[in-house]
Tab-separated table of C-alpha atoms in Angstrom:
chain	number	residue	atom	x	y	z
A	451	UNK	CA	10.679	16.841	-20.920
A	452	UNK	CA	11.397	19.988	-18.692
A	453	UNK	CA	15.103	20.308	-18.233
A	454	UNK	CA	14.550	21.312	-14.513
A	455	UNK	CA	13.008	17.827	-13.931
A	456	UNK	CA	14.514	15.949	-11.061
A	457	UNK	CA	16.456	13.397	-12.188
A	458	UNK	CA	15.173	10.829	-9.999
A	459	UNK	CA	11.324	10.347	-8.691
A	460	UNK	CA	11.049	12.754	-5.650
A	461	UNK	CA	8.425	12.434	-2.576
A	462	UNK	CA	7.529	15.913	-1.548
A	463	UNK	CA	5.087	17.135	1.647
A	464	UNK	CA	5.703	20.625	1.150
A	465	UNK	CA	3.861	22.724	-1.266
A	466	UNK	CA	6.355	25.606	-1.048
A	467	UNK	CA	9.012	23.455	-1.629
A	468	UNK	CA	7.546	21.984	-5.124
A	469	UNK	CA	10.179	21.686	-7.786
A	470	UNK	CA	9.489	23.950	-10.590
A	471	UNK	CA	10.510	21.495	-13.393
A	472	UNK	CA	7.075	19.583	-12.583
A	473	UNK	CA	5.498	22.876	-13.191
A	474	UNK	CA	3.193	22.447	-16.216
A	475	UNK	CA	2.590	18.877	-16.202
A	476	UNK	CA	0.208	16.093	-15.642
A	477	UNK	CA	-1.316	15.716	-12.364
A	478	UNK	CA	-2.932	12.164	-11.055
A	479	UNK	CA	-5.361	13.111	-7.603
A	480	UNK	CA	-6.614	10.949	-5.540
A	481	UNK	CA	-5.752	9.424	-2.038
A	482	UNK	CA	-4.820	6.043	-3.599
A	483	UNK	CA	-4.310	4.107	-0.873
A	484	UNK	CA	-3.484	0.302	-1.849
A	485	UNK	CA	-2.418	1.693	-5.642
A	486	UNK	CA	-4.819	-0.929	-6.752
A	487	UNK	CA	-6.107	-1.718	-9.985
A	488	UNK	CA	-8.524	1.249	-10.096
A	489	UNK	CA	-5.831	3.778	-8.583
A	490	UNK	CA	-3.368	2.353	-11.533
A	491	UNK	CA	-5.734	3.186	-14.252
A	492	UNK	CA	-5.576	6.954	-13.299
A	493	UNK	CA	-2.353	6.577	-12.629
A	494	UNK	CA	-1.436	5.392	-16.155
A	495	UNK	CA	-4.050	7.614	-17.830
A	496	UNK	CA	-1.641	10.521	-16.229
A	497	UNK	CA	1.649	8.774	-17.423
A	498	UNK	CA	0.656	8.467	-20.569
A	499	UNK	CA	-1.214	11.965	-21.521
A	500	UNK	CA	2.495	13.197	-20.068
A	501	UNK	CA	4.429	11.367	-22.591
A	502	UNK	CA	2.302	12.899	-25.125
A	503	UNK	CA	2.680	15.964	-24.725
A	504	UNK	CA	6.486	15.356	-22.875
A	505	UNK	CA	5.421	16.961	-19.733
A	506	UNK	CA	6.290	15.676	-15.950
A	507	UNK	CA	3.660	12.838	-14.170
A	508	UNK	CA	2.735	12.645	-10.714
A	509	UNK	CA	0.057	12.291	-8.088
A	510	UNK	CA	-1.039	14.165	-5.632
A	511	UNK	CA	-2.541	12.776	-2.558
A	512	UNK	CA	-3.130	13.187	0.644
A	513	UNK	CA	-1.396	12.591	3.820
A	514	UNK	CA	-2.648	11.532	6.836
A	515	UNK	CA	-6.071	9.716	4.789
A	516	UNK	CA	-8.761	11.675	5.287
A	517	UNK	CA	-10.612	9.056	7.058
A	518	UNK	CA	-8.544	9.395	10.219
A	519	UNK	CA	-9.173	13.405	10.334
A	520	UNK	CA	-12.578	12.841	10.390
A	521	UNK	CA	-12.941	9.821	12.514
A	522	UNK	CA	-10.127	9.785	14.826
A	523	UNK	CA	-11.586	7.220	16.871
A	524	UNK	CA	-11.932	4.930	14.362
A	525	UNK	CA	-8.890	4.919	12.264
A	526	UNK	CA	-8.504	3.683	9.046
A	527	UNK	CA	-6.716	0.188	8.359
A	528	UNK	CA	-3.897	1.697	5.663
A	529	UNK	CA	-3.157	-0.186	3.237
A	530	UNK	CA	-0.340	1.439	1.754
A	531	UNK	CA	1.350	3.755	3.984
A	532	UNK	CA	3.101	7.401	2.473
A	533	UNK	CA	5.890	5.205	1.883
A	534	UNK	CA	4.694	2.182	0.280
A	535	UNK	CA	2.440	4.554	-1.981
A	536	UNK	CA	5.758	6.262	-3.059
A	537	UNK	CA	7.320	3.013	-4.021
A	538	UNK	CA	4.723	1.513	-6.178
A	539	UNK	CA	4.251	5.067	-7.806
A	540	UNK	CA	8.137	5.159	-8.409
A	541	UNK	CA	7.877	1.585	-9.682
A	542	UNK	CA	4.738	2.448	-12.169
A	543	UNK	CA	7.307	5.471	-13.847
A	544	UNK	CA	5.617	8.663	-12.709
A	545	UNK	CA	8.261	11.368	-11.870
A	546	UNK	CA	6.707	12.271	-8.092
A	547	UNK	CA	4.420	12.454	-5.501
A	548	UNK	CA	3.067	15.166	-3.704
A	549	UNK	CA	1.667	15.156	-0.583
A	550	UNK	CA	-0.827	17.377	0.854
A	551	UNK	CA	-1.764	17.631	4.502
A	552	UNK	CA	-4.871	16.683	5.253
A	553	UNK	CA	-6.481	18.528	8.335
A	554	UNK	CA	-10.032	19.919	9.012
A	555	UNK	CA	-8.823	23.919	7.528
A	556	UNK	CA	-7.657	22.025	4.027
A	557	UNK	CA	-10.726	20.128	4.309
A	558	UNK	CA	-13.112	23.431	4.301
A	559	UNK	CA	-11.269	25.322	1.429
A	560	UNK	CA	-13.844	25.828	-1.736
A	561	UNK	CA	-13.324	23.783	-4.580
A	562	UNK	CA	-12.850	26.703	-6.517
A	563	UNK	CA	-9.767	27.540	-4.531
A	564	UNK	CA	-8.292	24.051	-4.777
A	565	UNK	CA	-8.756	24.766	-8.441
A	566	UNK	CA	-7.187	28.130	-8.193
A	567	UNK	CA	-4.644	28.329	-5.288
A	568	UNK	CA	-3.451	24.786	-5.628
A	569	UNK	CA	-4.196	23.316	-8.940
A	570	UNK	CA	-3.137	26.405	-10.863
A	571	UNK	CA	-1.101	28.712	-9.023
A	572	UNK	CA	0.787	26.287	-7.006
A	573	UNK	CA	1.234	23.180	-9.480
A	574	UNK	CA	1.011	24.750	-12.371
A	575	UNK	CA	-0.857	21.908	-14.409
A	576	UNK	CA	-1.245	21.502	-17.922
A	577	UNK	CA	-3.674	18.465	-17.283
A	578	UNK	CA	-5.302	16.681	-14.149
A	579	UNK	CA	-6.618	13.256	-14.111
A	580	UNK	CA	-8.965	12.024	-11.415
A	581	UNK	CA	-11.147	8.532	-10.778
A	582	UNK	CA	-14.968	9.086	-11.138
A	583	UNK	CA	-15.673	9.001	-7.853
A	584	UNK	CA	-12.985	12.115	-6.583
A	585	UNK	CA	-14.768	14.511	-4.575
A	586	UNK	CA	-12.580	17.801	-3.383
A	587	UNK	CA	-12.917	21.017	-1.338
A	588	UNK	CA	-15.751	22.010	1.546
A	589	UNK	CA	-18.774	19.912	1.582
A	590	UNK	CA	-17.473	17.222	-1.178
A	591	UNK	CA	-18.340	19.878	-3.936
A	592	UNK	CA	-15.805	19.607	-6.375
A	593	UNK	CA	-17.412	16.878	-8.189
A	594	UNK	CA	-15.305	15.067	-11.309
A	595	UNK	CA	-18.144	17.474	-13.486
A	596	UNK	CA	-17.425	20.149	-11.455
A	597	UNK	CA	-13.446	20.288	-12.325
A	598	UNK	CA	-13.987	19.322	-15.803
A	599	UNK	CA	-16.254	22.788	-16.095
A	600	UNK	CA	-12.529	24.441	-14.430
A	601	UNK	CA	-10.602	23.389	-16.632
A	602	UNK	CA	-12.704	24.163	-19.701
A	603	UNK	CA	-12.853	27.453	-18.044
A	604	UNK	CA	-9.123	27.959	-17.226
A	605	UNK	CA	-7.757	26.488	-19.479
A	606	UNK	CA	-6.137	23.365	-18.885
A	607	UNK	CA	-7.458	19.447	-19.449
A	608	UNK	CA	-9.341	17.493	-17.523
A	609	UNK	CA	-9.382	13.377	-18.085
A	610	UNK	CA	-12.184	11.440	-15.748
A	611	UNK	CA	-11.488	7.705	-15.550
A	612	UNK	CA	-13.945	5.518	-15.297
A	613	UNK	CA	-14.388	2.698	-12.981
A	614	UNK	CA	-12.112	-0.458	-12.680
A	615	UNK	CA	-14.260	-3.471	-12.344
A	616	UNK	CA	-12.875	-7.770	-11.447
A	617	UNK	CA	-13.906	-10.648	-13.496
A	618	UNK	CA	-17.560	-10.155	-11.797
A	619	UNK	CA	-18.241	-6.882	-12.909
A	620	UNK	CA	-17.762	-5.555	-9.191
A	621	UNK	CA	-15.924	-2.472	-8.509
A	622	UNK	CA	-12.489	-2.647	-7.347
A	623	UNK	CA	-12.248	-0.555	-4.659
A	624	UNK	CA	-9.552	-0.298	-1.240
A	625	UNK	CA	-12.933	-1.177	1.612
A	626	UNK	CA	-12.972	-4.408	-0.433
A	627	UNK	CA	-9.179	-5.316	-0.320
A	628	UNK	CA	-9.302	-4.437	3.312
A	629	UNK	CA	-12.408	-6.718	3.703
A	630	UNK	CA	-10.404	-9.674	1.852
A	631	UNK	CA	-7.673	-9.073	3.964
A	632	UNK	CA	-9.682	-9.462	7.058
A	633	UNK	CA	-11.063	-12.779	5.718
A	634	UNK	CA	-7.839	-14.366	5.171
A	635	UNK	CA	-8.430	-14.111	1.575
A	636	UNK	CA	-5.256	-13.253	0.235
A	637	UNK	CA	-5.814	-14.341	-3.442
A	638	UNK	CA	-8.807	-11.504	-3.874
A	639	UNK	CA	-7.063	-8.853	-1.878
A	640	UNK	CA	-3.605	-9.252	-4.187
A	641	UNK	CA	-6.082	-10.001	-7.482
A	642	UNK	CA	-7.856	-7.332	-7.068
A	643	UNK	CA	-4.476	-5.026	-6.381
A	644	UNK	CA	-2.670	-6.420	-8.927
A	645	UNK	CA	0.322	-7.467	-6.637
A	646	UNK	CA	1.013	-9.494	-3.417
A	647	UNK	CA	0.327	-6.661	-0.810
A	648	UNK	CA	3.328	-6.038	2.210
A	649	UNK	CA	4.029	-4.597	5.329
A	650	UNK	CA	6.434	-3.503	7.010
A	651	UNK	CA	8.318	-2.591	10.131
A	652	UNK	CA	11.124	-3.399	12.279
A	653	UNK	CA	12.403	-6.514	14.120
A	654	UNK	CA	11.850	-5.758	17.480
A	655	UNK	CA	12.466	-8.048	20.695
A	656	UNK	CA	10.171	-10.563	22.303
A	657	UNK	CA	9.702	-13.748	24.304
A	658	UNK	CA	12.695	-15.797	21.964
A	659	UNK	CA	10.024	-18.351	22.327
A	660	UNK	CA	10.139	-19.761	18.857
A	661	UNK	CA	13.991	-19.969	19.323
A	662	UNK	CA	13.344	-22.772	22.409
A	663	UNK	CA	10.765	-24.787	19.344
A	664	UNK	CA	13.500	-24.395	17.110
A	665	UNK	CA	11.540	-21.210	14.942
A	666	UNK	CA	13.564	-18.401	15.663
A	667	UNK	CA	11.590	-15.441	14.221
A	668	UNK	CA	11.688	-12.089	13.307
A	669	UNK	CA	9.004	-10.185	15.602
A	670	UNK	CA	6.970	-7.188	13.954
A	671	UNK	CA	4.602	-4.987	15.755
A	672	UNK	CA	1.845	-3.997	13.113
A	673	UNK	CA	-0.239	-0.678	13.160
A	674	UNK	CA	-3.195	-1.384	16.014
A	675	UNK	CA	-5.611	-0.427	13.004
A	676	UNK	CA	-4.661	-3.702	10.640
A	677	UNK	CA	-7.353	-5.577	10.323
A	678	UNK	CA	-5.667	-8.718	8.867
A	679	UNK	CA	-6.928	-12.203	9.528
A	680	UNK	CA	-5.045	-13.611	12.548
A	681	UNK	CA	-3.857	-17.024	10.793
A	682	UNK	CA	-0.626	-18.597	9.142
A	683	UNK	CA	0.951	-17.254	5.968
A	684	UNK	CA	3.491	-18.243	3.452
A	685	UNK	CA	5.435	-15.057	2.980
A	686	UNK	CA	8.142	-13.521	1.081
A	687	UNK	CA	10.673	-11.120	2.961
A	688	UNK	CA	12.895	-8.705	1.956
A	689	UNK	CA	15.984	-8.502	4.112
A	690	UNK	CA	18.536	-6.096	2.854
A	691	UNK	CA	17.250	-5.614	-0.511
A	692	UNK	CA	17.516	-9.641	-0.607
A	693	UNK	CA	14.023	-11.723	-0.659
A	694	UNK	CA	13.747	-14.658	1.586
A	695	UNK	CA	11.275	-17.042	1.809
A	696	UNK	CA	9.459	-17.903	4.907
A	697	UNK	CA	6.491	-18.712	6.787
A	698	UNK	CA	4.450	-16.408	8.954
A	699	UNK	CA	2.254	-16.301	12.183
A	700	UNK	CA	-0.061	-12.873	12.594
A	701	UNK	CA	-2.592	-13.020	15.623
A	702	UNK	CA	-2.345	-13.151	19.466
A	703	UNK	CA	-0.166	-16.582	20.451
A	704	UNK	CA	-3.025	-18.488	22.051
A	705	UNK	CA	-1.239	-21.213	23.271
A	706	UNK	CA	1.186	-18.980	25.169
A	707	UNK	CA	-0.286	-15.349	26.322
A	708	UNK	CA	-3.185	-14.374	23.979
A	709	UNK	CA	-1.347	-10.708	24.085
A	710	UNK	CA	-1.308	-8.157	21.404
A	711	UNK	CA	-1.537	-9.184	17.872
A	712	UNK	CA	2.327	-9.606	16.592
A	713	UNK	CA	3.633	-10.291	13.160
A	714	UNK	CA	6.323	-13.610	13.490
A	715	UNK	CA	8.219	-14.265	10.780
A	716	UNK	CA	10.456	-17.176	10.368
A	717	UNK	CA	12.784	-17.317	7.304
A	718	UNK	CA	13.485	-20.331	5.783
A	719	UNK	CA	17.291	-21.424	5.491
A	720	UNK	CA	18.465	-18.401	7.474
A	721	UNK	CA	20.798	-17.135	9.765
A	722	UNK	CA	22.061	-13.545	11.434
A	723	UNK	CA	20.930	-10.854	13.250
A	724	UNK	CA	17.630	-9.292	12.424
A	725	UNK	CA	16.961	-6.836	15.571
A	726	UNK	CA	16.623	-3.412	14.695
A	727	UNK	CA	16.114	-3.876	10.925
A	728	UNK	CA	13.440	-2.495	8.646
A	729	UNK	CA	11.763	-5.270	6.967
A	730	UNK	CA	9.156	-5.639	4.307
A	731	UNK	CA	7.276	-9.059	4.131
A	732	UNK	CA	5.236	-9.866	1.349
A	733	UNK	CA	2.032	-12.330	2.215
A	734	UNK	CA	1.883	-14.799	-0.349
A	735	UNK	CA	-1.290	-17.415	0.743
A	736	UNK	CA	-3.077	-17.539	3.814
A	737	UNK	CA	-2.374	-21.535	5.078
A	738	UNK	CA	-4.636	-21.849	8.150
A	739	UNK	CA	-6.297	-19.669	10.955
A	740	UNK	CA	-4.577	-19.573	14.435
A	741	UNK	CA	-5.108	-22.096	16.884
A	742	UNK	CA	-4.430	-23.340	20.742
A	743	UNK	CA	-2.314	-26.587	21.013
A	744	UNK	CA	-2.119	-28.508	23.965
A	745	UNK	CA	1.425	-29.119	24.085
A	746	UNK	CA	4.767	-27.032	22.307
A	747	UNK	CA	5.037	-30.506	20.643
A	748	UNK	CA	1.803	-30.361	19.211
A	749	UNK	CA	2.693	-27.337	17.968
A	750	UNK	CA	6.003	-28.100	16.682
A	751	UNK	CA	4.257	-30.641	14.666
A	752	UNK	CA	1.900	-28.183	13.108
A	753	UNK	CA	4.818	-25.772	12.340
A	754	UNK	CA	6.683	-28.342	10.422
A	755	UNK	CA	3.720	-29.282	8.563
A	756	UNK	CA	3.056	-25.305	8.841
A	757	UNK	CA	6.439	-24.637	6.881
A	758	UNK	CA	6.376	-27.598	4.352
A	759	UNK	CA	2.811	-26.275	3.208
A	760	UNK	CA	4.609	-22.556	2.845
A	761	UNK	CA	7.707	-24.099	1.126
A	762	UNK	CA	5.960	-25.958	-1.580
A	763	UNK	CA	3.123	-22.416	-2.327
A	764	UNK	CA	6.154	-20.035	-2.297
A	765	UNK	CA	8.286	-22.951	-5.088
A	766	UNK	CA	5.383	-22.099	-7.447
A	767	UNK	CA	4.744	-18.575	-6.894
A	768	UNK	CA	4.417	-16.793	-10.358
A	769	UNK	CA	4.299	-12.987	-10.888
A	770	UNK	CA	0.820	-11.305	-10.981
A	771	UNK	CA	2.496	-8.535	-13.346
A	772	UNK	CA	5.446	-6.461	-14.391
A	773	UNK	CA	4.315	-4.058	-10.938
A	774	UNK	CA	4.243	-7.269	-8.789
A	775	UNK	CA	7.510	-8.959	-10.199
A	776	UNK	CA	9.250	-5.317	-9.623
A	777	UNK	CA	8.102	-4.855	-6.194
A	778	UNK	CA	8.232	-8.427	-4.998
A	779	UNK	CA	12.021	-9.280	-6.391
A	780	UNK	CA	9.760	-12.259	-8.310
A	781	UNK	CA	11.889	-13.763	-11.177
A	782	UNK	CA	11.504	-11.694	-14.821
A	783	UNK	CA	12.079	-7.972	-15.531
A	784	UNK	CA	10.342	-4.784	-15.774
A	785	UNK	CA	7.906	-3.175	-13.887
A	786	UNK	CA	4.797	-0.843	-15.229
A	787	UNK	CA	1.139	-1.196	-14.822
């Protein structure tokens, strides 16, 4: 390994200020939003043709998603946000992440100068690795072929992974996570990522409503873009870099004020201060979709039942994988693909 490597995995948005021990090693591209199962398999392609040859690993993406340059109207339900997608990358053992800019004037630069300026002269790789379906530079024409040909030509290696495909031969892709996830269907979205997806964000104040039923929670405003099913979830929560279990409410409150959609977490067996502080809550199972009641007894009732049903998914909660046990403080050790 270089001796100028960082010691520890470094997040950089600043091509200028790229380190030069990861100068000559393996390169992972892609936007990689979610790091799911697909995203992995490049990702460990990379790690793994850098231990041969005892080079540096990282990825380079691309920051905001390209989606939301192009269609700022419509923006793009993130999965993983830039620091999420560092975390899991840490976690899978890769040294960095780089993240490019993405505007409209890095959009229209030729492939061959993403190859040249950027690839080469900038990075430095010895060896890039890339999903099948990576397109690059003005007009989508660096094609996987088309960066294979460069590096034949230049002078450095070129790996093109193949698709990732679930138990029914179906791509796994991020649309389809983010199609699960707006379907309540938890168990595809974290099969097909390969761990129990988060979010995150901090505590902020609201109506103390729960606190009068005798659910204090821990209010989160998500992203307006998250398309999550508005329902009940068991959850896991990490609160100081200690996991709590809990239940969780995402949607609009219809028995109260139908307002914005709000993230309501109540922690089982807890007790302190939570405003202000940066959590990360890890859905578990979707339990029910959200509904009116009557009367706040009705819905006390429901919560209880609500909370029981959490309780008893959460007490047999096993690890999907060394990635998920790392990330999700879930019992075992290790952390990996």
């Amino acid at each position: 390994m270089n001796e100028h490597l960082p010691s520890r995995f470094v997040a950089i948005d600043d091509l200028d200020a790229f380190p030069s021990g990861l100068r000559g090693g393996v390169v992972a591209i892609g936007n990689f939003d979610g790091v799911h199962r697909g995203h992995r398999r490049v990702l460990k392609t990379a790690l793994a043709q850098a231990q041969k040859a005892s080079v540096p690993a990282y990825a380079l993406t691309f920051e905001p998603h390209p989606r939301s340059v192009f269609a700022p109207d419509t923006p793009v339900f993130r999965l993983t946000p830039p620091a999420q997608k560092a975390r899991i990358i840490e976690a899978m053992g890769l040294d960095a992440i780089v993240s490019v800019p993405f505007n409209r004037a890095f959009a229209g630069i030729e492939a061959e100068a993403f190859v040249t300026d950027i690839l080469q002269a900038r990075l430095g790789i010895c060896h890039a690795v890339t999903g099948y379906d990576f397109h690059f530079g003005r007009a989508r024409r660096g094609t996987p072929e088309f960066l294979s040909e460069a590096g034949a030509a230049d002078g450095f290696g070129v790996t093109i992974v193949a698709a990732e495909t679930d138990e029914s031969d179906t791509a796994v892709s991020s649309s389809r996570i983010r199609a699960a996830l707006a379907e309540g269907d938890i168990v595809l979205a974290n099969a097909l990522l390969g761990y129990r997806w988060s979010v995150e964000a901090k505590v902020r104040h609201g109506e103390k409503r729960g606190r009068d039923l005798g659910y204090p929670t821990a209010n989160l405003a998500l992203p307006a873009e998250t398309q999550l099913a508005h329902g009940i979830y068991a959850v896991r929560t990490c609160v100081d870099g200690r996991w709590i279990d809990g239940v969780a409410s995402f949607g609009r409150r219809p028995t109260f004020d139908n307002g914005a959609p709000l993230l309501e977490v109540f922690l089982f067996d807890f007790s302190g201060d939570l405003y202000g502080k940066h959590l990360r809550v890890m859905l578990a199972a979707y339990l029910r979709p959200e509904l009116r009641f009557d009367s706040a007894d009705a819905l006390i009732a429901q919560m209880d039942r609500d909370s029981a049903e959490a309780r008893a998914a959460l007490a047999s909660l096993n690890p999907l994988g060394p990635l998920d046990r790392a990330l999700n403080g879930l019992p075992g050790e290790g952390a990996g693909g």
